[in-house]
Structures are given as C-alpha cells and as structure tokens.
C-alpha cells in the first residue's frame, strides 16, 4: 500500500490588466458546467481552482496563448460545446475526437489565453 502524497490540489492564476471581464467570462463559461465561485476564485471539481489577479507586468492580450493552457475535463463535451456556443466563443480547435476515447477542443478567453476542454474515455 502506498502512502498518500502531500499534494492535495492544483490551481492556476490568470493575470490580467483588467481581471473583472475575465472573471465574468470564466464564471459565465464554467459555472453552468459545475464550477462555483468562492471568495475570489472558481472552484473546479474537487481539488482545482482558477484564480484571477490584476497585474501591471502583463500585456492586455496573451502574446503566446499556447504557453500556458487551462484544461477542463468534462463528462459531456457536447453539452459543454452547446453552452460555449451560446456565449459566442472563438474556437481555436473545434470539438473533435482525437482517438483512444479522447475528445478535445480549444477556445479563447477574453485575454487571448487558451482554454482546453477535454472528455476522456474514463472521465469520472
């Protein structure tokens, strides 16, 4: 039997020159899929968070949006796709079956960061 590790979760902080519209967009995009706003961050699943920070050391738009990818795993990617389409998102990579039971997509957030939405063969 292995001993549980010391890591208990994962978080990402999105820095922005104007985080309020970014927060509004992520809440509109992810709360209907099951995320919840708590304090100053979105709780994603049981042990992951997305935080937001006002920064003056970043550009208004992501210069290299593929450098950092926010990945969300969902149970029903087609339902997520329908929801995102109601928001008028820009798809970088439309929802597609990539083989091995994985379905994959990428869209842009308002700051030009990539949000990837995945469904795996054993997505719990």
PDB file of C-alpha atoms in Angstrom:
ATOM      1  CA  UNK A   1       0.000   0.000   0.000  1.00  0.00           C
ATOM      2  CA  UNK A   2       1.328   3.436  -0.908  1.00  0.00           C
ATOM      3  CA  UNK A   3       1.277   6.416   1.385  1.00  0.00           C
ATOM      4  CA  UNK A   4      -0.829   9.337   0.168  1.00  0.00           C
ATOM      5  CA  UNK A   5       1.263  12.127  -1.304  1.00  0.00           C
ATOM      6  CA  UNK A   6       1.484  15.596   0.147  1.00  0.00           C
ATOM      7  CA  UNK A   7      -0.148  17.348  -2.840  1.00  0.00           C
ATOM      8  CA  UNK A   8      -3.858  17.935  -2.309  1.00  0.00           C
ATOM      9  CA  UNK A   9      -4.902  20.102  -5.243  1.00  0.00           C
ATOM     10  CA  UNK A  10      -3.991  22.245  -8.204  1.00  0.00           C
ATOM     11  CA  UNK A  11      -4.551  25.891  -9.011  1.00  0.00           C
ATOM     12  CA  UNK A  12      -3.834  28.326 -11.770  1.00  0.00           C
ATOM     13  CA  UNK A  13      -3.874  32.120 -11.504  1.00  0.00           C
ATOM     14  CA  UNK A  14      -4.702  34.135 -14.603  1.00  0.00           C
ATOM     15  CA  UNK A  15      -3.020  37.529 -14.528  1.00  0.00           C
ATOM     16  CA  UNK A  16      -4.742  40.340 -16.386  1.00  0.00           C
ATOM     17  CA  UNK A  17      -4.548  44.099 -16.760  1.00  0.00           C
ATOM     18  CA  UNK A  18      -8.345  44.087 -16.332  1.00  0.00           C
ATOM     19  CA  UNK A  19      -9.441  40.928 -14.481  1.00  0.00           C
ATOM     20  CA  UNK A  20     -13.126  41.810 -13.971  1.00  0.00           C
ATOM     21  CA  UNK A  21     -14.243  40.989 -17.557  1.00  0.00           C
ATOM     22  CA  UNK A  22     -12.087  37.850 -17.416  1.00  0.00           C
ATOM     23  CA  UNK A  23     -13.749  36.777 -14.163  1.00  0.00           C
ATOM     24  CA  UNK A  24     -17.203  37.434 -15.620  1.00  0.00           C
ATOM     25  CA  UNK A  25     -16.374  35.403 -18.725  1.00  0.00           C
ATOM     26  CA  UNK A  26     -14.978  32.422 -16.792  1.00  0.00           C
ATOM     27  CA  UNK A  27     -17.956  32.444 -14.438  1.00  0.00           C
ATOM     28  CA  UNK A  28     -20.409  32.536 -17.365  1.00  0.00           C
ATOM     29  CA  UNK A  29     -18.443  29.812 -19.152  1.00  0.00           C
ATOM     30  CA  UNK A  30     -17.812  27.421 -16.266  1.00  0.00           C
ATOM     31  CA  UNK A  31     -20.445  27.873 -13.542  1.00  0.00           C
ATOM     32  CA  UNK A  32     -23.189  26.307 -15.706  1.00  0.00           C
ATOM     33  CA  UNK A  33     -20.876  23.309 -16.127  1.00  0.00           C
ATOM     34  CA  UNK A  34     -20.491  22.865 -12.362  1.00  0.00           C
ATOM     35  CA  UNK A  35     -17.759  25.266 -11.244  1.00  0.00           C
ATOM     36  CA  UNK A  36     -18.580  27.518  -8.296  1.00  0.00           C
ATOM     37  CA  UNK A  37     -17.370  30.960  -7.293  1.00  0.00           C
ATOM     38  CA  UNK A  38     -15.950  31.064  -3.789  1.00  0.00           C
ATOM     39  CA  UNK A  39     -14.233  34.107  -2.342  1.00  0.00           C
ATOM     40  CA  UNK A  40     -12.042  35.252  -5.205  1.00  0.00           C
ATOM     41  CA  UNK A  41     -11.659  32.095  -7.274  1.00  0.00           C
ATOM     42  CA  UNK A  42     -13.523  29.467  -9.251  1.00  0.00           C
ATOM     43  CA  UNK A  43     -13.558  26.025  -7.692  1.00  0.00           C
ATOM     44  CA  UNK A  44     -13.239  23.429 -10.457  1.00  0.00           C
ATOM     45  CA  UNK A  45     -14.005  19.884  -9.425  1.00  0.00           C
ATOM     46  CA  UNK A  46     -12.886  18.702  -6.008  1.00  0.00           C
ATOM     47  CA  UNK A  47      -9.295  19.883  -5.893  1.00  0.00           C
ATOM     48  CA  UNK A  48      -8.612  22.522  -8.522  1.00  0.00           C
ATOM     49  CA  UNK A  49      -9.065  26.287  -8.648  1.00  0.00           C
ATOM     50  CA  UNK A  50      -8.733  29.144 -11.107  1.00  0.00           C
ATOM     51  CA  UNK A  51      -7.747  32.436  -9.523  1.00  0.00           C
ATOM     52  CA  UNK A  52      -7.534  35.882 -11.074  1.00  0.00           C
ATOM     53  CA  UNK A  53      -5.038  38.659 -10.411  1.00  0.00           C
ATOM     54  CA  UNK A  54      -4.712  42.269 -11.574  1.00  0.00           C
ATOM     55  CA  UNK A  55      -1.205  42.632 -12.985  1.00  0.00           C
ATOM     56  CA  UNK A  56       0.733  45.511 -14.493  1.00  0.00           C
ATOM     57  CA  UNK A  57       3.535  43.275 -15.775  1.00  0.00           C
ATOM     58  CA  UNK A  58       1.469  41.537 -18.481  1.00  0.00           C
ATOM     59  CA  UNK A  59       0.130  42.657 -21.864  1.00  0.00           C
ATOM     60  CA  UNK A  60      -3.575  43.264 -22.466  1.00  0.00           C
ATOM     61  CA  UNK A  61      -3.662  40.131 -24.655  1.00  0.00           C
ATOM     62  CA  UNK A  62      -1.647  36.934 -24.340  1.00  0.00           C
ATOM     63  CA  UNK A  63       1.391  37.156 -26.621  1.00  0.00           C
ATOM     64  CA  UNK A  64       1.849  33.376 -26.688  1.00  0.00           C
ATOM     65  CA  UNK A  65      -1.524  31.850 -25.792  1.00  0.00           C
ATOM     66  CA  UNK A  66      -0.230  28.296 -26.107  1.00  0.00           C
ATOM     67  CA  UNK A  67       2.450  28.816 -23.454  1.00  0.00           C
ATOM     68  CA  UNK A  68       0.008  28.173 -20.586  1.00  0.00           C
ATOM     69  CA  UNK A  69      -3.098  26.089 -21.200  1.00  0.00           C
ATOM     70  CA  UNK A  70      -6.015  25.891 -18.806  1.00  0.00           C
ATOM     71  CA  UNK A  71      -7.522  22.396 -19.167  1.00  0.00           C
ATOM     72  CA  UNK A  72     -11.000  21.462 -18.008  1.00  0.00           C
ATOM     73  CA  UNK A  73     -12.160  17.843 -18.111  1.00  0.00           C
ATOM     74  CA  UNK A  74     -15.919  17.395 -18.505  1.00  0.00           C
ATOM     75  CA  UNK A  75     -18.323  14.464 -18.502  1.00  0.00           C
ATOM     76  CA  UNK A  76     -20.226  15.620 -21.610  1.00  0.00           C
ATOM     77  CA  UNK A  77     -18.163  17.707 -24.010  1.00  0.00           C
ATOM     78  CA  UNK A  78     -21.025  18.094 -26.491  1.00  0.00           C
ATOM     79  CA  UNK A  79     -23.192  19.710 -23.779  1.00  0.00           C
ATOM     80  CA  UNK A  80     -20.256  21.995 -22.911  1.00  0.00           C
ATOM     81  CA  UNK A  81     -19.836  22.848 -26.601  1.00  0.00           C
ATOM     82  CA  UNK A  82     -23.506  23.838 -26.899  1.00  0.00           C
ATOM     83  CA  UNK A  83     -23.172  26.043 -23.815  1.00  0.00           C
ATOM     84  CA  UNK A  84     -19.980  27.724 -25.083  1.00  0.00           C
ATOM     85  CA  UNK A  85     -21.647  28.393 -28.429  1.00  0.00           C
ATOM     86  CA  UNK A  86     -24.398  30.360 -26.642  1.00  0.00           C
ATOM     87  CA  UNK A  87     -21.611  32.622 -25.346  1.00  0.00           C
ATOM     88  CA  UNK A  88     -20.257  33.226 -28.861  1.00  0.00           C
ATOM     89  CA  UNK A  89     -16.791  31.883 -28.041  1.00  0.00           C
ATOM     90  CA  UNK A  90     -13.953  31.769 -30.550  1.00  0.00           C
ATOM     91  CA  UNK A  91     -12.922  28.172 -31.212  1.00  0.00           C
ATOM     92  CA  UNK A  92      -9.213  27.674 -31.848  1.00  0.00           C
ATOM     93  CA  UNK A  93      -9.774  23.951 -32.268  1.00  0.00           C
ATOM     94  CA  UNK A  94     -13.373  22.762 -32.596  1.00  0.00           C
ATOM     95  CA  UNK A  95     -14.549  19.767 -30.596  1.00  0.00           C
ATOM     96  CA  UNK A  96     -13.076  16.671 -32.213  1.00  0.00           C
ATOM     97  CA  UNK A  97     -12.482  13.019 -31.468  1.00  0.00           C
ATOM     98  CA  UNK A  98      -8.712  12.589 -31.190  1.00  0.00           C
ATOM     99  CA  UNK A  99      -8.783   8.806 -30.740  1.00  0.00           C
ATOM    100  CA  UNK A 100      -8.420   6.493 -27.806  1.00  0.00           C
ATOM    101  CA  UNK A 101     -11.684   7.729 -26.325  1.00  0.00           C
ATOM    102  CA  UNK A 102     -10.474  11.336 -26.023  1.00  0.00           C
ATOM    103  CA  UNK A 103     -12.485  14.276 -27.331  1.00  0.00           C
ATOM    104  CA  UNK A 104     -10.644  17.574 -27.369  1.00  0.00           C
ATOM    105  CA  UNK A 105     -11.243  21.271 -28.059  1.00  0.00           C
ATOM    106  CA  UNK A 106      -9.627  24.667 -27.505  1.00  0.00           C
ATOM    107  CA  UNK A 107     -11.218  28.106 -27.251  1.00  0.00           C
ATOM    108  CA  UNK A 108     -10.068  31.642 -26.478  1.00  0.00           C
ATOM    109  CA  UNK A 109     -10.844  33.579 -23.317  1.00  0.00           C
ATOM    110  CA  UNK A 110     -11.183  37.403 -23.494  1.00  0.00           C
ATOM    111  CA  UNK A 111      -7.464  37.949 -22.773  1.00  0.00           C
ATOM    112  CA  UNK A 112      -6.437  35.559 -25.557  1.00  0.00           C
ATOM    113  CA  UNK A 113      -5.499  32.632 -23.305  1.00  0.00           C
ATOM    114  CA  UNK A 114      -6.337  29.106 -24.417  1.00  0.00           C
ATOM    115  CA  UNK A 115      -8.977  27.154 -22.513  1.00  0.00           C
ATOM    116  CA  UNK A 116      -8.961  23.493 -23.476  1.00  0.00           C
ATOM    117  CA  UNK A 117     -11.996  21.342 -22.818  1.00  0.00           C
ATOM    118  CA  UNK A 118     -11.475  17.582 -22.781  1.00  0.00           C
ATOM    119  CA  UNK A 119     -13.513  14.454 -22.307  1.00  0.00           C
ATOM    120  CA  UNK A 120     -11.617  11.237 -21.696  1.00  0.00           C
ATOM    121  CA  UNK A 121     -12.542   7.583 -22.057  1.00  0.00           C
ATOM    122  CA  UNK A 122     -12.880   7.208 -18.286  1.00  0.00           C
ATOM    123  CA  UNK A 123     -13.929  10.723 -17.328  1.00  0.00           C
ATOM    124  CA  UNK A 124     -15.466  10.280 -13.872  1.00  0.00           C
TER     125      UNK A 124
END
